[in-house]
Amino acid sequence: MDWSSRAQKTLQNAQYSLAKIPAGWGECHLNDTRIVCWQGREQCEGWGYLGAWTEGEKAILEALGQLLKNKLWSTMQEISLREAEAWLRDRNSQAALPEDSYQELREFWPHLQQAIREWSSGGKVLRDYRFPSEKTFASLSLPEKIQQLKAFFSSERMSGFYRQGGRLEVLDVDGMTVYVALFCGTIPPGALLDWLQLTLAETFREPALNLVPEEFPSESP
């Protein structure tokens, strides 16, 4: 089938194709070569994509940029790729582009929605994390310890903490002692520290790990 004139024109005048991810933006990867990224905690202040997307996927991503621009992120949960495709139509009764031209994007869509849901609730995208089975925490260098800790604190295990307004930043590691800046949000500090201590020891298979919290400069996020 032929593409709509609007879809073709949208591709020719692409506004959201990027060469690299801007600093401080959220991002979600379909794979190493296809990425969607965005800016804005509460609403879409920036939108972009990079990598080897198909022409159909690029057209849909361009349409999404237009539909989401300056909208609250809750819009992302209500919108569908069908609406993005409809935005590209010349006539309501005629599809703008072949459905199979953006098939992988359709499969990726729920993951992207979930990533932005996490971002809007906690300011970061949370990923799976597993400590490498062949390593021990004690044997890691200081940079490796900090890297692994930061990866854990950006994992899905922390989603409840961030949803309740928590903030956490790794400050330093001295042997088995981990120093963090911590704001507990709406979670009781004692219960949170107990949970964090147990979870760290379990995740890194190191019962001697000790968490030392310090306050952020301000007690509010």
CSV table of C-alpha atoms in Angstrom, one decimal:
chain,number,residue,atom,x,y,z
A,1,MET,CA,0.0,0.0,0.0
A,2,ASP,CA,1.0,3.6,-0.5
A,3,TRP,CA,2.1,5.8,2.4
A,4,SER,CA,0.0,8.9,3.2
A,5,SER,CA,1.3,12.2,2.1
A,6,ARG,CA,1.4,13.3,5.7
A,7,ALA,CA,3.5,10.3,6.7
A,8,GLN,CA,6.0,11.0,3.9
A,9,LYS,CA,6.2,14.7,4.8
A,10,THR,CA,6.7,13.9,8.5
A,11,LEU,CA,9.7,11.7,7.7
A,12,GLN,CA,11.2,14.3,5.3
A,13,ASN,CA,10.9,16.9,8.0
A,14,ALA,CA,11.9,14.7,11.0
A,15,GLN,CA,12.2,16.8,14.2
A,16,TYR,CA,13.0,14.1,16.7
A,17,SER,CA,15.8,12.0,15.2
A,18,LEU,CA,18.9,12.4,17.3
A,19,ALA,CA,22.6,11.5,16.9
A,20,LYS,CA,23.1,10.9,20.7
A,21,ILE,CA,21.1,11.0,23.9
A,22,PRO,CA,21.3,14.4,25.6
A,23,ALA,CA,22.6,14.5,29.2
A,24,GLY,CA,20.0,14.0,31.8
A,25,TRP,CA,17.4,12.5,29.6
A,26,GLY,CA,15.5,9.2,30.3
A,27,GLU,CA,16.0,6.4,27.8
A,28,CYS,CA,14.6,3.0,26.9
A,29,HIS,CA,16.4,0.5,24.6
A,30,LEU,CA,14.7,-1.9,22.2
A,31,ASN,CA,18.2,-3.2,21.7
A,32,ASP,CA,21.7,-1.8,21.3
A,33,THR,CA,20.8,0.0,18.1
A,34,ARG,CA,17.3,1.3,18.8
A,35,ILE,CA,16.6,3.8,21.5
A,36,VAL,CA,13.8,6.2,22.5
A,37,CYS,CA,14.7,9.0,24.9
A,38,TRP,CA,12.8,11.9,26.6
A,39,GLN,CA,13.1,14.9,28.9
A,40,GLY,CA,10.9,16.2,31.6
A,41,ARG,CA,9.8,14.8,35.0
A,42,GLU,CA,6.1,15.6,34.9
A,43,GLN,CA,5.5,16.3,31.3
A,44,CYS,CA,7.1,15.7,27.9
A,45,GLU,CA,9.6,18.5,27.5
A,46,GLY,CA,11.7,16.7,25.0
A,47,TRP,CA,11.4,13.6,22.8
A,48,GLY,CA,13.8,11.7,20.6
A,49,TYR,CA,14.9,8.5,19.1
A,50,LEU,CA,18.1,7.2,17.5
A,51,GLY,CA,19.3,4.0,15.9
A,52,ALA,CA,18.2,1.6,13.2
A,53,TRP,CA,14.5,2.0,13.3
A,54,THR,CA,12.5,1.2,10.2
A,55,GLU,CA,10.9,4.1,8.2
A,56,GLY,CA,7.5,3.1,9.5
A,57,GLU,CA,8.7,3.1,13.1
A,58,LYS,CA,10.4,6.5,12.5
A,59,ALA,CA,7.1,7.9,11.2
A,60,ILE,CA,5.2,6.7,14.3
A,61,LEU,CA,7.9,8.0,16.6
A,62,GLU,CA,7.7,11.4,15.0
A,63,ALA,CA,3.9,11.4,15.4
A,64,LEU,CA,4.3,10.4,19.0
A,65,GLY,CA,6.6,13.4,19.5
A,66,GLN,CA,3.9,15.7,18.2
A,67,LEU,CA,1.2,14.1,20.3
A,68,LEU,CA,3.1,14.0,23.5
A,69,LYS,CA,4.8,17.5,23.3
A,70,ASN,CA,4.1,19.5,26.5
A,71,LYS,CA,1.6,16.9,27.7
A,72,LEU,CA,1.7,15.2,31.1
A,73,TRP,CA,3.3,11.8,31.1
A,74,SER,CA,-0.1,10.3,32.0
A,75,THR,CA,-1.0,10.9,28.4
A,76,MET,CA,1.6,8.3,27.5
A,77,GLN,CA,-0.4,5.6,29.3
A,78,GLU,CA,-3.6,6.5,27.6
A,79,ILE,CA,-2.4,6.8,24.0
A,80,SER,CA,-1.9,4.0,21.6
A,81,LEU,CA,0.2,3.5,18.5
A,82,ARG,CA,-3.0,3.3,16.5
A,83,GLU,CA,-3.6,6.9,17.5
A,84,ALA,CA,-0.1,7.9,16.3
A,85,GLU,CA,-0.8,6.1,13.0
A,86,ALA,CA,-4.1,7.9,12.7
A,87,TRP,CA,-2.4,11.2,13.2
A,88,LEU,CA,-0.4,10.5,10.1
A,89,ARG,CA,-3.4,9.7,7.9
A,90,ASP,CA,-4.6,11.9,5.0
A,91,ARG,CA,-8.1,10.5,5.4
A,92,ASN,CA,-9.6,8.8,8.4
A,93,SER,CA,-10.7,5.8,6.4
A,94,GLN,CA,-7.3,5.1,4.9
A,95,ALA,CA,-4.2,3.8,6.8
A,96,ALA,CA,-1.1,6.0,6.7
A,97,LEU,CA,1.4,3.2,6.3
A,98,PRO,CA,1.6,-0.6,6.4
A,99,GLU,CA,1.1,-2.1,9.8
A,100,ASP,CA,4.1,-4.5,9.4
A,101,SER,CA,6.4,-1.5,8.9
A,102,TYR,CA,6.2,-0.8,12.7
A,103,GLN,CA,5.6,-4.3,14.1
A,104,GLU,CA,8.6,-4.3,16.4
A,105,LEU,CA,7.7,-0.9,17.8
A,106,ARG,CA,4.2,-2.2,18.6
A,107,GLU,CA,5.8,-5.1,20.6
A,108,PHE,CA,8.2,-2.6,22.3
A,109,TRP,CA,5.4,-0.1,23.2
A,110,PRO,CA,4.3,-1.6,26.6
A,111,HIS,CA,8.0,-1.6,27.7
A,112,LEU,CA,8.4,2.0,26.7
A,113,GLN,CA,5.2,3.0,28.6
A,114,GLN,CA,6.5,1.2,31.7
A,115,ALA,CA,9.9,2.9,31.5
A,116,ILE,CA,8.2,6.3,31.3
A,117,ARG,CA,5.8,5.4,34.1
A,118,GLU,CA,8.9,4.6,36.3
A,119,TRP,CA,10.6,7.8,35.2
A,120,SER,CA,7.6,10.0,36.0
A,121,SER,CA,7.2,8.5,39.5
A,122,GLY,CA,10.9,8.3,40.5
A,123,GLY,CA,12.9,10.3,38.0
A,124,LYS,CA,14.7,7.3,36.6
A,125,VAL,CA,14.2,4.2,34.6
A,126,LEU,CA,14.6,1.0,36.6
A,127,ARG,CA,16.2,-2.1,35.1
A,128,ASP,CA,16.8,-5.7,36.1
A,129,TYR,CA,19.9,-6.2,38.2
A,130,ARG,CA,21.9,-9.3,39.2
A,131,PHE,CA,25.2,-9.3,40.9
A,132,PRO,CA,27.7,-11.3,38.8
A,133,SER,CA,27.8,-14.9,40.2
A,134,GLU,CA,31.5,-15.3,39.6
A,135,LYS,CA,32.4,-12.2,41.7
A,136,THR,CA,32.6,-11.4,45.4
A,137,PHE,CA,31.9,-7.9,46.6
A,138,ALA,CA,35.1,-7.9,48.7
A,139,SER,CA,37.3,-8.6,45.7
A,140,LEU,CA,36.0,-5.7,43.7
A,141,SER,CA,38.0,-2.5,43.2
A,142,LEU,CA,36.5,0.7,44.7
A,143,PRO,CA,35.2,2.0,41.3
A,144,GLU,CA,33.7,-1.5,40.6
A,145,LYS,CA,32.0,-1.5,44.0
A,146,ILE,CA,30.5,1.9,43.3
A,147,GLN,CA,29.4,0.9,39.8
A,148,GLN,CA,27.6,-2.2,41.1
A,149,LEU,CA,26.0,-0.3,43.9
A,150,LYS,CA,24.7,2.4,41.6
A,151,ALA,CA,23.3,-0.3,39.3
A,152,PHE,CA,21.5,-2.0,42.1
A,153,PHE,CA,20.1,1.3,43.4
A,154,SER,CA,18.7,1.9,39.8
A,155,SER,CA,17.1,-1.5,39.7
A,156,GLU,CA,13.5,-2.6,39.9
A,157,ARG,CA,14.1,-3.8,43.5
A,158,MET,CA,14.0,-0.1,44.4
A,159,SER,CA,10.8,0.8,42.6
A,160,GLY,CA,8.6,1.1,45.7
A,161,PHE,CA,11.2,3.3,47.4
A,162,TYR,CA,11.2,5.8,44.5
A,163,ARG,CA,7.4,5.7,44.1
A,164,GLN,CA,7.1,7.0,47.7
A,165,GLY,CA,9.4,9.9,47.1
A,166,GLY,CA,12.7,8.4,48.2
A,167,ARG,CA,16.1,9.6,47.0
A,168,LEU,CA,19.4,7.8,47.3
A,169,GLU,CA,22.9,8.6,46.1
A,170,VAL,CA,26.1,6.5,46.7
A,171,LEU,CA,28.7,8.8,48.3
A,172,ASP,CA,31.6,6.5,49.1
A,173,VAL,CA,32.6,2.9,50.0
A,174,ASP,CA,35.2,2.0,52.6
A,175,GLY,CA,35.8,-1.8,52.6
A,176,MET,CA,32.4,-3.2,53.6
A,177,THR,CA,30.9,0.1,54.6
A,178,VAL,CA,28.7,1.9,52.1
A,179,TYR,CA,28.0,5.6,52.6
A,180,VAL,CA,24.8,7.0,51.0
A,181,ALA,CA,22.9,10.2,51.0
A,182,LEU,CA,19.3,9.2,51.8
A,183,PHE,CA,15.9,10.8,51.8
A,184,CYS,CA,13.2,8.3,52.9
A,185,GLY,CA,10.2,10.0,51.3
A,186,THR,CA,7.1,8.7,53.1
A,187,ILE,CA,8.7,5.5,54.3
A,188,PRO,CA,9.6,5.2,58.0
A,189,PRO,CA,13.4,5.5,58.2
A,190,GLY,CA,13.9,2.6,60.6
A,191,ALA,CA,11.9,0.1,58.4
A,192,LEU,CA,13.6,1.4,55.3
A,193,LEU,CA,17.1,1.1,56.7
A,194,ASP,CA,16.4,-2.5,57.9
A,195,TRP,CA,15.1,-3.5,54.5
A,196,LEU,CA,18.0,-1.8,52.6
A,197,GLN,CA,20.6,-3.5,54.9
A,198,LEU,CA,19.1,-6.9,54.4
A,199,THR,CA,18.6,-6.5,50.7
A,200,LEU,CA,22.2,-5.3,50.1
A,201,ALA,CA,23.6,-8.2,52.0
A,202,GLU,CA,21.4,-10.6,50.1
A,203,THR,CA,22.0,-9.1,46.7
A,204,PHE,CA,25.8,-8.9,47.0
A,205,ARG,CA,26.1,-12.2,49.0
A,206,GLU,CA,28.0,-10.3,51.6
A,207,PRO,CA,26.5,-10.3,55.2
A,208,ALA,CA,29.3,-8.0,56.4
A,209,LEU,CA,28.0,-5.1,54.2
A,210,ASN,CA,27.1,-2.1,56.4
A,211,LEU,CA,25.0,0.9,55.2
A,212,VAL,CA,25.7,4.3,56.6
A,213,PRO,CA,23.1,6.9,55.7
A,214,GLU,CA,23.6,10.7,55.6
A,215,GLU,CA,21.1,13.4,54.9
A,216,PHE,CA,20.8,15.2,51.6
A,217,PRO,CA,21.5,19.0,51.9
A,218,SER,CA,17.7,19.5,52.0
A,219,GLU,CA,15.3,17.0,53.5
A,220,SER,CA,12.8,17.5,50.7
A,221,PRO,CA,13.2,16.1,47.2
